[in-house]
Amino acid sequence: MKHEYKKIEPKWQAKWYEDKIFNAQDGSDKPKFYGLVEFPYPSGAGMHVGHIKAYSGLEVISRKRRMQGYNVLFPIGFDAYGLPTENYAIKTNTHPREITDVNIAKFSEQLKKVGFSFDWDRVVDTTEEGFYKWTQWIFLQMFEKGLVYRDRAFVNYCPSCKVVLSNEDSQGGKCDICKSDVVQKSKDVWYLRITQYADKLLKGLDTVDYPENIKQQQVNWIGKSTGAFVDFEVDGIEDKLQIYTTRPDTLFGVTFMVIAPEHPLIDKYVDKISNMDAVTAYREECNKKTEFERTQLVKDKTGVKLDGIEAINPLNGKKIPVFIADYVMMGYGTGAIMAVPAHDQRDYDFAKAFGVDIIEVIKGGDISVEAYTGDGEMVNSDFLNGFTNKKDSIVRAIEELEKLGIGKGGVQFKMKDWAFNRQRYWGEPIPIVHCEYCGDVAVPYEELPLKLPNMENFEPGQGGESPLARIDEYVNCKCPKCGKDAKRETDTMPQWAGSSWYYLRYIDPKNDKCLADMDKLNYWMPVDWYNGGMEHVTRHMIYSRFWHQFLYDLGAVNTPEPYAKRSAQGLILGPDGDKMSKSKGNVIDPLDIVDIYGADTLRTYVLFMGDYGAAAPWNDSSTKGCKRFLERVAALTDMITDEPIGKDLETKLHQTIKKVTNDIEEMKFNTAIASLMGLINDIYAVGKLDKESVSIIVRLLCPFAPHICEEMWEVIGGEGYASLAAWPEYDEAKTVNDTIEIGVQVNGKLRSTIVIPTGADKDVVLGIAKDDEKIKFATEGKTIVKEIYVPNKIVNLVVK
């Protein structure tokens, strides 16, 4: 048969989706497999080839699992709230609801055109009221359990998008959405106490099958450190400055302190600070800088000494100056740090710039030149003098601090609580009412979902307030607790909210009584295999693991971790080797490939182009090569005879079954396809094969190129769908070749190759080697003094 993809592909897509052959069955007696891909943000641009690669890995594994007799849940949905849609809606004067519906329809059509085996009866949309009702429900459960709080803080604010951003959404001082510079702004912020789950998030990594680099990224993101909290008295006032340090053993080397410019101590004791004008000016400069600029940029050390304020070193009683400097943030730790300039380069540079003492407490360097940051013997440190082991000196220092009542051992995390509100329209409304008498009050559960009101003018306010604040009938309400006049919260949730639990809703997408039925959760959870991008292994995965662990503690889900296994795909680069972008003109539209070569060619090529986890450039000639391969496969139906295949081809067939079976499990899709290509070459060399062998090849290729395989299955009289046929089994004995080729060396140099029976004994092999004409020539007139045979590998004859 011919590869008439323009007829074949729509035909089988229609049949699959009409017969719903990919629909999962709740509570089936079959073993279950839950394969999850990161659901897409439905942008107006539609799918790109990155989506195809991202979904194709688990697509192949899910199709193989069905053929192996599993009940497979392989769902899809849409993460549809967020700034890109709202910004586009403002630009085009179109409601985001309308844009979202059009984009979801477009994405769905594109996904079906590529032939993905998703369960289309379980589609979720985070903007749908029946979905975000439960997003709000989870938020209120956290609110009740004290994991939600509101605080006024300096936040990352994008003036272009007019929205507050978390640190994660403003890395490098740039807005994740529009790439504009982020500034600091004082605002009321809703936070989720993710830090309370930091230890659980770390411990949970010991129970899951994630690649080591993904685990390490999460460990680094959480950033647990062990040390001590130490109280520094401030001379002449009652307040103390608490710091956190991982090196309490260096306290005798503390010669100054630095506090955040926003520290409340400054405003409380403004009358004691004689240079308040300089302090105020410096604070104003800091407010213009992003958190990234303040904490991470390599720059000149700036700061202002607080004249009139001195701290006291708690171990030696010496008075030390206190500075404000931009690199100390109120949101990190305690908003105050101790400085040990002899052993920290940043502190050293600061001390040199401001003429502060530098006292060595660890021997080993030359502090007249630079800070010494290595290990060594403790000096100038009273009871710590002579200690040479850092761990022991830290333990001893903490003992002393606790004995004196001036500090205690503790841990801290780099990860901060999650800023959880946005001052924009297109997001889940936060179900909180502000009452003058009762404070922050939860919207009653029976009133959920708190619906997002329809608005014609949804541009954000100039002061950064939410557009919802302009709807009086939405804002003005009664307090659910006391019944008096109150105001509704007008901020919305960030885009991460829906994606933090969407995998649970796939299990029971229509349930209006709970987020998912416990019997169904018990059957399907945990997710067996989750694949996605490396860019989401920290933010999204940590957020969703946090939500899941909370729900587990609540008793709402049955597993402590959501994902048993995680993998990640690499990028598809442009043909020029650069990251694809419209501005570079190197973007490949997957539907163009479908139109020109067919969906099966696209599916095969994106998995053949290289290691699945690595980045690889698009190559048009390789795409054509995959098309030719599929054409040769299609033509196998014209080569069928009643004669059984020969021994060599049978061995090659079983070797291929074994390799494809194992390679799919290891996500070595490129080598699985290469082995199929090699088999096809061998078949063409013979020129014929039997129907059963064609059946096996069709089933092996089906997860990669299902449309052509369904057509071939029908042509050869296969029963039902190829996509549901039994996965081929290999016979281990038949994977072994009867003969093998090995090298023959003379004095360590390769002189010939010979073919020997597999497993032949040494005498037989040596006899074949010595009878070889090239070996006879190489040993003529010489004496063989040693014969070496490494079974099934090589022969070496040592001659003189």
PDB file of C-alpha atoms in Angstrom, residues 457-572:
ATOM      1  CA  ASN A 457     -13.351  47.513  30.761  1.00  0.00           C
ATOM      2  CA  PHE A 458     -10.847  45.256  32.502  1.00  0.00           C
ATOM      3  CA  GLU A 459      -7.701  47.353  32.179  1.00  0.00           C
ATOM      4  CA  PRO A 460      -5.759  47.508  35.469  1.00  0.00           C
ATOM      5  CA  GLY A 461      -5.892  50.698  37.488  1.00  0.00           C
ATOM      6  CA  GLN A 462      -3.036  53.187  37.272  1.00  0.00           C
ATOM      7  CA  GLY A 463      -2.222  52.745  40.962  1.00  0.00           C
ATOM      8  CA  GLY A 464      -1.885  49.001  40.519  1.00  0.00           C
ATOM      9  CA  GLU A 465      -5.318  48.145  41.940  1.00  0.00           C
ATOM     10  CA  SER A 466      -7.377  45.354  40.435  1.00  0.00           C
ATOM     11  CA  PRO A 467     -10.017  46.266  37.840  1.00  0.00           C
ATOM     12  CA  LEU A 468     -12.517  44.412  40.046  1.00  0.00           C
ATOM     13  CA  ALA A 469     -12.174  47.291  42.527  1.00  0.00           C
ATOM     14  CA  ARG A 470     -14.186  49.433  40.074  1.00  0.00           C
ATOM     15  CA  ILE A 471     -17.325  47.221  40.341  1.00  0.00           C
ATOM     16  CA  ASP A 472     -19.262  48.574  43.328  1.00  0.00           C
ATOM     17  CA  GLU A 473     -21.839  45.776  43.308  1.00  0.00           C
ATOM     18  CA  TYR A 474     -18.994  43.230  43.467  1.00  0.00           C
ATOM     19  CA  VAL A 475     -16.902  45.012  46.097  1.00  0.00           C
ATOM     20  CA  ASN A 476     -19.664  46.050  48.468  1.00  0.00           C
ATOM     21  CA  CYS A 477     -21.110  43.093  50.355  1.00  0.00           C
ATOM     22  CA  LYS A 478     -22.136  41.902  53.806  1.00  0.00           C
ATOM     23  CA  CYS A 479     -19.747  40.240  56.218  1.00  0.00           C
ATOM     24  CA  PRO A 480     -20.547  36.497  56.308  1.00  0.00           C
ATOM     25  CA  LYS A 481     -19.788  36.491  60.033  1.00  0.00           C
ATOM     26  CA  CYS A 482     -21.501  39.600  61.508  1.00  0.00           C
ATOM     27  CA  GLY A 483     -23.741  40.707  58.632  1.00  0.00           C
ATOM     28  CA  LYS A 484     -22.446  44.294  58.610  1.00  0.00           C
ATOM     29  CA  ASP A 485     -21.210  46.195  55.551  1.00  0.00           C
ATOM     30  CA  ALA A 486     -17.924  44.845  54.237  1.00  0.00           C
ATOM     31  CA  LYS A 487     -15.667  44.935  51.182  1.00  0.00           C
ATOM     32  CA  ARG A 488     -14.804  42.020  48.978  1.00  0.00           C
ATOM     33  CA  GLU A 489     -11.144  41.230  48.146  1.00  0.00           C
ATOM     34  CA  THR A 490     -10.546  42.419  44.587  1.00  0.00           C
ATOM     35  CA  ASP A 491      -7.207  40.751  43.788  1.00  0.00           C
ATOM     36  CA  THR A 492      -7.153  37.493  41.858  1.00  0.00           C
ATOM     37  CA  MET A 493      -4.975  34.402  42.159  1.00  0.00           C
ATOM     38  CA  PRO A 494      -1.790  33.890  40.125  1.00  0.00           C
ATOM     39  CA  GLN A 495      -1.717  31.589  37.099  1.00  0.00           C
ATOM     40  CA  TRP A 496       0.055  28.932  39.187  1.00  0.00           C
ATOM     41  CA  ALA A 497      -3.103  28.269  41.216  1.00  0.00           C
ATOM     42  CA  GLY A 498      -4.964  26.003  38.799  1.00  0.00           C
ATOM     43  CA  SER A 499      -1.847  24.128  37.752  1.00  0.00           C
ATOM     44  CA  SER A 500      -1.123  23.258  41.379  1.00  0.00           C
ATOM     45  CA  TRP A 501      -3.886  20.636  41.472  1.00  0.00           C
ATOM     46  CA  TYR A 502      -5.223  20.074  37.939  1.00  0.00           C
ATOM     47  CA  TYR A 503      -3.961  16.470  37.794  1.00  0.00           C
ATOM     48  CA  LEU A 504      -6.483  15.597  40.549  1.00  0.00           C
ATOM     49  CA  ARG A 505      -9.431  17.007  38.625  1.00  0.00           C
ATOM     50  CA  TYR A 506      -8.740  14.780  35.604  1.00  0.00           C
ATOM     51  CA  ILE A 507      -9.662  11.868  37.860  1.00  0.00           C
ATOM     52  CA  ASP A 508     -13.190  13.203  38.443  1.00  0.00           C
ATOM     53  CA  PRO A 509     -13.735  16.279  36.228  1.00  0.00           C
ATOM     54  CA  LYS A 510     -17.511  16.611  36.581  1.00  0.00           C
ATOM     55  CA  ASN A 511     -17.827  16.164  40.360  1.00  0.00           C
ATOM     56  CA  ASP A 512     -19.618  19.102  42.027  1.00  0.00           C
ATOM     57  CA  LYS A 513     -19.537  17.607  45.538  1.00  0.00           C
ATOM     58  CA  CYS A 514     -15.737  17.398  46.021  1.00  0.00           C
ATOM     59  CA  LEU A 515     -12.581  18.033  44.032  1.00  0.00           C
ATOM     60  CA  ALA A 516     -12.389  14.283  43.287  1.00  0.00           C
ATOM     61  CA  ASP A 517     -14.098  11.166  44.642  1.00  0.00           C
ATOM     62  CA  MET A 518     -11.875   9.275  47.118  1.00  0.00           C
ATOM     63  CA  ASP A 519     -12.576   5.871  45.518  1.00  0.00           C
ATOM     64  CA  LYS A 520     -11.381   7.244  42.183  1.00  0.00           C
ATOM     65  CA  LEU A 521      -8.352   8.840  43.829  1.00  0.00           C
ATOM     66  CA  ASN A 522      -7.526   5.518  45.483  1.00  0.00           C
ATOM     67  CA  TYR A 523      -7.653   3.843  42.075  1.00  0.00           C
ATOM     68  CA  TRP A 524      -5.683   6.375  39.998  1.00  0.00           C
ATOM     69  CA  MET A 525      -3.254   8.167  42.301  1.00  0.00           C
ATOM     70  CA  PRO A 526      -0.372   8.778  42.335  1.00  0.00           C
ATOM     71  CA  VAL A 527       0.419   9.946  38.820  1.00  0.00           C
ATOM     72  CA  ASP A 528       2.677   7.153  37.554  1.00  0.00           C
ATOM     73  CA  TRP A 529       4.742   9.263  35.188  1.00  0.00           C
ATOM     74  CA  TYR A 530       4.820  13.046  34.716  1.00  0.00           C
ATOM     75  CA  ASN A 531       6.756  14.598  31.842  1.00  0.00           C
ATOM     76  CA  GLY A 532       7.382  18.285  31.216  1.00  0.00           C
ATOM     77  CA  GLY A 533       9.920  21.037  30.749  1.00  0.00           C
ATOM     78  CA  MET A 534      12.975  21.620  32.925  1.00  0.00           C
ATOM     79  CA  GLU A 535      11.792  25.206  33.410  1.00  0.00           C
ATOM     80  CA  HIS A 536       8.917  23.882  35.562  1.00  0.00           C
ATOM     81  CA  VAL A 537      10.772  21.493  37.876  1.00  0.00           C
ATOM     82  CA  THR A 538      11.100  24.160  40.589  1.00  0.00           C
ATOM     83  CA  ARG A 539       8.217  26.627  40.600  1.00  0.00           C
ATOM     84  CA  HIS A 540       5.315  24.566  39.296  1.00  0.00           C
ATOM     85  CA  MET A 541       6.432  21.240  40.729  1.00  0.00           C
ATOM     86  CA  ILE A 542       7.256  22.635  44.171  1.00  0.00           C
ATOM     87  CA  TYR A 543       3.981  24.575  44.271  1.00  0.00           C
ATOM     88  CA  SER A 544       1.922  21.535  43.254  1.00  0.00           C
ATOM     89  CA  ARG A 545       3.785  19.232  45.641  1.00  0.00           C
ATOM     90  CA  PHE A 546       3.080  21.764  48.422  1.00  0.00           C
ATOM     91  CA  TRP A 547      -0.657  21.840  47.619  1.00  0.00           C
ATOM     92  CA  HIS A 548      -0.789  18.067  47.399  1.00  0.00           C
ATOM     93  CA  GLN A 549       0.994  17.548  50.707  1.00  0.00           C
ATOM     94  CA  PHE A 550      -1.428  19.991  52.320  1.00  0.00           C
ATOM     95  CA  LEU A 551      -4.406  18.107  50.830  1.00  0.00           C
ATOM     96  CA  TYR A 552      -2.902  14.844  52.092  1.00  0.00           C
ATOM     97  CA  ASP A 553      -2.640  16.275  55.618  1.00  0.00           C
ATOM     98  CA  LEU A 554      -6.244  17.414  55.218  1.00  0.00           C
ATOM     99  CA  GLY A 555      -7.340  13.883  54.235  1.00  0.00           C
ATOM    100  CA  ALA A 556      -8.620  15.043  50.844  1.00  0.00           C
ATOM    101  CA  VAL A 557      -6.162  12.903  48.830  1.00  0.00           C
ATOM    102  CA  ASN A 558      -4.707   9.442  49.392  1.00  0.00           C
ATOM    103  CA  THR A 559      -0.990   9.854  48.636  1.00  0.00           C
ATOM    104  CA  PRO A 560       1.675  12.076  50.255  1.00  0.00           C
ATOM    105  CA  GLU A 561       3.284  12.836  46.872  1.00  0.00           C
ATOM    106  CA  PRO A 562       1.448  13.576  43.607  1.00  0.00           C
ATOM    107  CA  TYR A 563       3.980  12.265  41.070  1.00  0.00           C
ATOM    108  CA  ALA A 564       5.726   8.904  41.375  1.00  0.00           C
ATOM    109  CA  LYS A 565       8.069   9.625  38.477  1.00  0.00           C
ATOM    110  CA  ARG A 566       9.180  12.733  36.581  1.00  0.00           C
ATOM    111  CA  SER A 567      11.070  13.152  33.314  1.00  0.00           C
ATOM    112  CA  ALA A 568      11.825  16.126  31.089  1.00  0.00           C
ATOM    113  CA  GLN A 569      12.222  16.721  27.358  1.00  0.00           C
ATOM    114  CA  GLY A 570      14.814  18.902  25.686  1.00  0.00           C
ATOM    115  CA  LEU A 571      14.090  21.903  23.473  1.00  0.00           C
ATOM    116  CA  ILE A 572      13.627  21.775  19.724  1.00  0.00           C
TER     117      ILE A 572
END
